[in-house]
Coordinates of C-alpha atoms in Angstrom, one line a residue:
M3 CA 0.0 0.0 0.0
S4 CA 1.4 3.4 -0.8
R5 CA 1.3 7.0 0.3
P6 CA -0.4 9.0 -2.5
S7 CA 2.8 10.3 -3.8
S8 CA 3.0 9.4 -0.4
P9 CA 3.3 5.7 0.8
V10 CA 1.4 2.9 -1.0
A11 CA -0.2 -0.1 0.6
L12 CA -0.2 -3.7 -0.4
I13 CA -1.8 -6.5 1.4
D14 CA -0.2 -9.2 -0.6
P15 CA 0.6 -12.8 -0.1
D16 CA 3.7 -12.3 -2.2
S17 CA 4.5 -9.3 -0.1
V18 CA 7.1 -7.8 -2.3
S19 CA 6.1 -9.0 -5.7
G20 CA 5.4 -7.5 -9.1
D21 CA 2.8 -9.7 -10.7
V22 CA 0.9 -11.0 -7.7
Q23 CA 1.0 -14.7 -8.0
P24 CA 0.7 -16.6 -4.6
D25 CA 3.9 -18.6 -4.2
W26 CA 4.5 -20.7 -1.1
D27 CA 8.2 -20.3 -1.6
Y28 CA 7.7 -16.9 -0.2
A29 CA 6.4 -18.5 3.1
D30 CA 10.1 -19.4 3.5
K31 CA 11.3 -15.9 4.4
G32 CA 14.9 -17.1 3.8
N33 CA 14.3 -17.8 0.1
P34 CA 15.6 -14.7 -1.7
K35 CA 14.5 -16.1 -5.0
A36 CA 10.9 -15.6 -3.9
I37 CA 11.4 -11.9 -3.1
R38 CA 10.5 -9.7 -6.0
L39 CA 10.0 -6.0 -5.9
R40 CA 6.9 -4.5 -7.6
S41 CA 7.5 -2.8 -10.8
D42 CA 6.5 0.6 -9.3
I43 CA 9.0 0.4 -6.4
S44 CA 12.5 1.5 -7.0
P45 CA 14.7 -1.5 -8.0
H46 CA 17.4 -0.1 -5.7
P47 CA 15.7 0.5 -2.3
Q48 CA 17.8 2.4 0.2
K49 CA 16.2 1.7 3.6
V50 CA 13.8 -1.2 4.5
L51 CA 12.1 -2.0 7.8
D52 CA 11.0 -5.6 8.7
I53 CA 8.6 -5.4 11.6
G54 CA 8.4 -8.5 13.8
T55 CA 11.4 -10.0 12.0
G56 CA 11.3 -13.2 14.1
S57 CA 13.9 -15.6 12.8
G58 CA 15.2 -12.8 10.5
H59 CA 14.9 -15.0 7.4
W60 CA 12.9 -12.5 5.4
A61 CA 15.3 -9.7 6.2
I62 CA 18.3 -11.8 5.4
G63 CA 16.9 -12.8 2.0
F64 CA 16.0 -9.3 1.2
A65 CA 19.3 -7.9 2.2
E66 CA 21.1 -10.5 0.2
K67 CA 19.1 -9.8 -3.0
Y68 CA 19.0 -6.0 -2.7
S69 CA 22.5 -4.9 -1.7
S70 CA 21.5 -1.3 -2.2
A71 CA 19.2 -1.5 0.9
E72 CA 20.0 -1.0 4.5
V73 CA 17.6 -3.6 6.1
I74 CA 16.5 -3.2 9.7
G75 CA 14.8 -6.1 11.4
V76 CA 12.8 -5.1 14.4
D77 CA 11.6 -7.5 17.1
I78 CA 10.7 -7.3 20.8
C79 CA 12.9 -10.4 21.2
P80 CA 15.5 -10.2 18.4
P81 CA 17.0 -13.4 17.2
E82 CA 20.6 -14.4 17.7
L83 CA 21.7 -14.9 14.1
E84 CA 24.6 -17.0 13.0
R85 CA 25.0 -15.0 9.8
M86 CA 23.9 -11.6 8.7
P87 CA 24.6 -9.6 5.5
A88 CA 26.7 -6.5 6.0
N89 CA 23.7 -4.3 4.9
M90 CA 21.4 -5.7 7.6
R91 CA 21.0 -5.2 11.3
V92 CA 18.6 -6.4 14.0
V93 CA 17.4 -4.2 16.8
M94 CA 15.2 -4.7 19.9
D95 CA 12.1 -2.5 19.9
N96 CA 8.5 -2.7 21.1
I97 CA 6.6 -1.5 18.1
N98 CA 3.5 -0.9 20.3
E99 CA 5.4 2.0 21.9
M100 CA 6.3 5.3 20.3
W101 CA 8.1 4.9 16.9
T102 CA 11.5 6.7 17.0
Y103 CA 12.2 6.6 13.3
K104 CA 12.3 9.9 11.5
P105 CA 9.5 10.9 9.0
E106 CA 10.0 9.8 5.4
T107 CA 12.8 7.3 6.2
F108 CA 11.8 4.0 4.5
D109 CA 11.3 2.8 0.9
L110 CA 9.5 -0.3 2.1
I111 CA 8.0 -1.5 5.4
H112 CA 7.4 -5.3 5.6
V113 CA 4.9 -6.7 8.1
R114 CA 4.0 -10.4 8.5
D115 CA 2.2 -12.5 11.1
L116 CA 1.6 -9.8 13.6
S117 CA -2.0 -10.7 14.3
G118 CA -2.6 -10.7 18.0
S119 CA 0.5 -8.6 18.7
I120 CA -0.5 -5.0 18.2
Y121 CA -2.7 -3.0 20.6
D122 CA -3.7 -0.2 18.2
W123 CA -3.5 -1.1 14.5
Q124 CA -4.8 2.3 13.4
E125 CA -2.0 4.1 15.2
F126 CA 0.4 1.5 13.8
Y127 CA -0.5 2.3 10.2
K128 CA -0.4 6.1 10.9
C129 CA 3.2 5.6 12.2
A130 CA 4.1 3.5 9.2
Y131 CA 2.7 6.2 6.9
R132 CA 4.7 8.9 8.6
C133 CA 7.9 6.9 8.3
L134 CA 7.6 6.0 4.7
K135 CA 8.9 8.1 1.9
P136 CA 6.4 9.6 -0.6
G137 CA 5.4 6.9 -3.1
S138 CA 6.9 4.1 -1.1
W139 CA 5.1 0.9 0.1
I140 CA 4.0 -1.0 3.2
N141 CA 3.5 -4.7 2.5
Q142 CA 1.6 -6.9 4.9
V143 CA 0.8 -10.6 5.0
E144 CA -1.7 -12.1 7.6
V145 CA -3.7 -15.3 7.8
S146 CA -7.3 -15.4 9.0
T147 CA -8.0 -17.1 12.3
T148 CA -11.2 -18.5 10.7
F149 CA -11.2 -21.9 9.0
K150 CA -13.4 -22.7 6.0
S151 CA -14.3 -25.9 4.1
L152 CA -14.9 -26.6 0.4
V153 CA -17.3 -29.4 1.3
N154 CA -19.7 -28.0 3.9
P155 CA -19.8 -24.7 5.8
I156 CA -18.1 -24.9 9.2
T157 CA -21.0 -24.4 11.6
S158 CA -20.8 -22.6 14.9
D159 CA -20.9 -25.8 16.9
H160 CA -17.9 -27.3 15.0
V161 CA -14.6 -27.4 17.1
L162 CA -12.8 -25.3 14.5
S163 CA -15.4 -22.6 14.7
Q164 CA -15.3 -22.7 18.5
W165 CA -11.5 -22.5 18.4
S166 CA -11.5 -19.5 16.1
S167 CA -14.3 -17.8 18.2
A168 CA -12.3 -18.4 21.4
L169 CA -9.1 -16.9 20.0
I170 CA -11.0 -13.9 18.6
E171 CA -12.7 -13.2 21.9
A172 CA -9.4 -13.7 23.8
G173 CA -7.7 -11.2 21.5
E174 CA -10.5 -8.6 22.0
R175 CA -10.3 -9.0 25.8
A176 CA -6.5 -8.6 25.7
G177 CA -6.8 -5.6 23.4
K178 CA -4.9 -7.2 20.6
T179 CA -7.2 -8.3 17.8
V180 CA -6.5 -11.4 15.8
K181 CA -8.9 -10.2 13.1
I182 CA -6.4 -7.9 11.4
A183 CA -6.5 -10.0 8.2
E184 CA -10.1 -8.8 7.9
L185 CA -9.7 -5.3 9.2
A186 CA -6.4 -4.2 7.6
R187 CA -7.7 -2.7 4.4
Q188 CA -10.0 -0.2 6.1
Y189 CA -7.4 0.8 8.8
I190 CA -4.8 1.3 6.1
E191 CA -7.0 3.5 4.0
N192 CA -7.9 5.4 7.1
A193 CA -4.2 6.1 7.7
G194 CA -4.0 7.9 4.3
F195 CA -2.5 5.2 2.1
S196 CA -3.5 4.9 -1.6
K197 CA -3.4 2.1 -4.2
V198 CA -4.4 -0.4 -1.5
E199 CA -4.5 -3.9 -3.0
D200 CA -6.1 -6.6 -0.9
I201 CA -5.4 -10.0 -2.3
V202 CA -6.9 -13.0 -0.6
F203 CA -6.2 -16.6 -1.5
P204 CA -7.0 -20.0 0.1
V205 CA -4.3 -22.1 1.7
P206 CA -5.2 -25.8 2.0
V207 CA -4.8 -27.5 5.4
G208 CA -3.5 -31.0 4.6
A209 CA -2.8 -32.7 1.3
W210 CA -6.3 -32.8 -0.1
A211 CA -6.0 -30.2 -2.9
A212 CA -5.4 -31.2 -6.6
G213 CA -1.9 -31.0 -7.9
E214 CA 1.4 -31.8 -6.3
R215 CA 2.2 -28.2 -5.6
Q216 CA -1.0 -27.6 -3.7
K217 CA -0.6 -30.9 -1.9
E218 CA 2.8 -29.9 -0.7
I219 CA 1.5 -26.5 0.4
G220 CA -1.2 -28.2 2.4
R221 CA 1.2 -30.6 4.0
L222 CA 3.5 -27.8 5.1
N223 CA 0.5 -25.7 6.3
L224 CA -0.9 -28.6 8.4
A225 CA 2.5 -29.4 9.9
Q226 CA 3.1 -25.7 10.8
L227 CA -0.4 -25.3 12.3
T228 CA -0.3 -28.5 14.4
K229 CA 3.2 -27.5 15.7
D230 CA 2.0 -24.0 16.6
L231 CA -1.4 -24.8 18.2
E232 CA -0.2 -24.7 21.8
G233 CA 1.8 -21.5 21.2
L234 CA -1.2 -19.8 19.6
A235 CA -3.7 -20.8 22.3
L236 CA -2.0 -21.3 25.7
R237 CA -1.6 -17.7 26.8
P238 CA -4.8 -16.3 25.3
L239 CA -7.0 -19.1 26.5
T240 CA -5.5 -19.3 30.0
K241 CA -5.1 -15.6 30.6
A242 CA -8.0 -13.9 28.8
M243 CA -10.5 -16.8 28.7
K244 CA -9.5 -18.2 32.2
C245 CA -9.3 -21.8 30.9
C246 CA -7.1 -24.2 32.8
Y247 CA -4.1 -25.9 31.2
T248 CA -5.9 -29.3 30.9
E249 CA -8.8 -27.7 29.1
V250 CA -6.6 -26.0 26.6
Q251 CA -4.8 -29.3 25.9
E252 CA -8.1 -31.0 25.3
I253 CA -9.2 -28.3 22.9
I254 CA -5.8 -28.5 21.1
Q255 CA -6.2 -32.3 20.6
Q256 CA -9.7 -31.8 19.2
V257 CA -8.6 -29.1 16.8
E258 CA -5.7 -31.2 15.6
V259 CA -8.0 -34.1 14.8
A260 CA -10.3 -31.8 12.9
L261 CA -7.6 -30.3 10.9
K262 CA -6.3 -33.7 9.8
Q263 CA -9.7 -34.7 8.3
S264 CA -8.7 -34.5 4.7
N265 CA -12.3 -35.3 3.5
K266 CA -13.4 -32.0 4.9
C267 CA -11.1 -30.0 2.6
I268 CA -10.3 -27.4 5.3
Y269 CA -8.5 -24.2 4.3
S270 CA -7.6 -20.8 5.7
E271 CA -7.3 -17.5 3.9
M272 CA -4.1 -15.5 3.5

């Protein structure tokens, strides 16, 4: 997404891509081949901010591919990296607090998987707008908390629907919404960005989809989801929803079983 001659906004699964074609390679943030600048962004960016850099893979891949850029990875718990390109650095920062970057500093701000981490998304986007150069871009990738099925609608009494509802309510109680995938476009436009592109595509859960490529995507997605279930749920459900540890573990087991039902053709939207 971009400022009108100010920053531009892009909610894009390819995150820094020209022709937007969803590519699971990009889910591996360390794959520089999957990082492609849009045709209307300078091919020689000078300063790039990766918010919530996590493992640092995306920032590393970007810095290696675009040597012109100074890439700053920001995280509240920055990673200890074994290797880092000379044009990259990682800093500790709480992005929920006041931004200290000067106005019109960055050519690109990259945001990924921050659902449930931000207290005030509208203020977040205003800060991003202020810190982007005119005509530059913010790119964001988020996955919806809600699961869907190609076979039958997931009803409110289904464990996956109950799971999503519990996480959404927990996020609202904690003041950190997990619905940013659905809310981002309006908030970004409110902040003043133009050329907002909101591209949504389904990501299969499990190897039920047609074609080997989609099957591999589904296998990876299912493996990642089942690995992350406890991390996603434990704190929100015990702190905000007052569930006990045993209850959370029982819910996690039920969700894992439901996700593995390949005949249900479960998917999430990115």
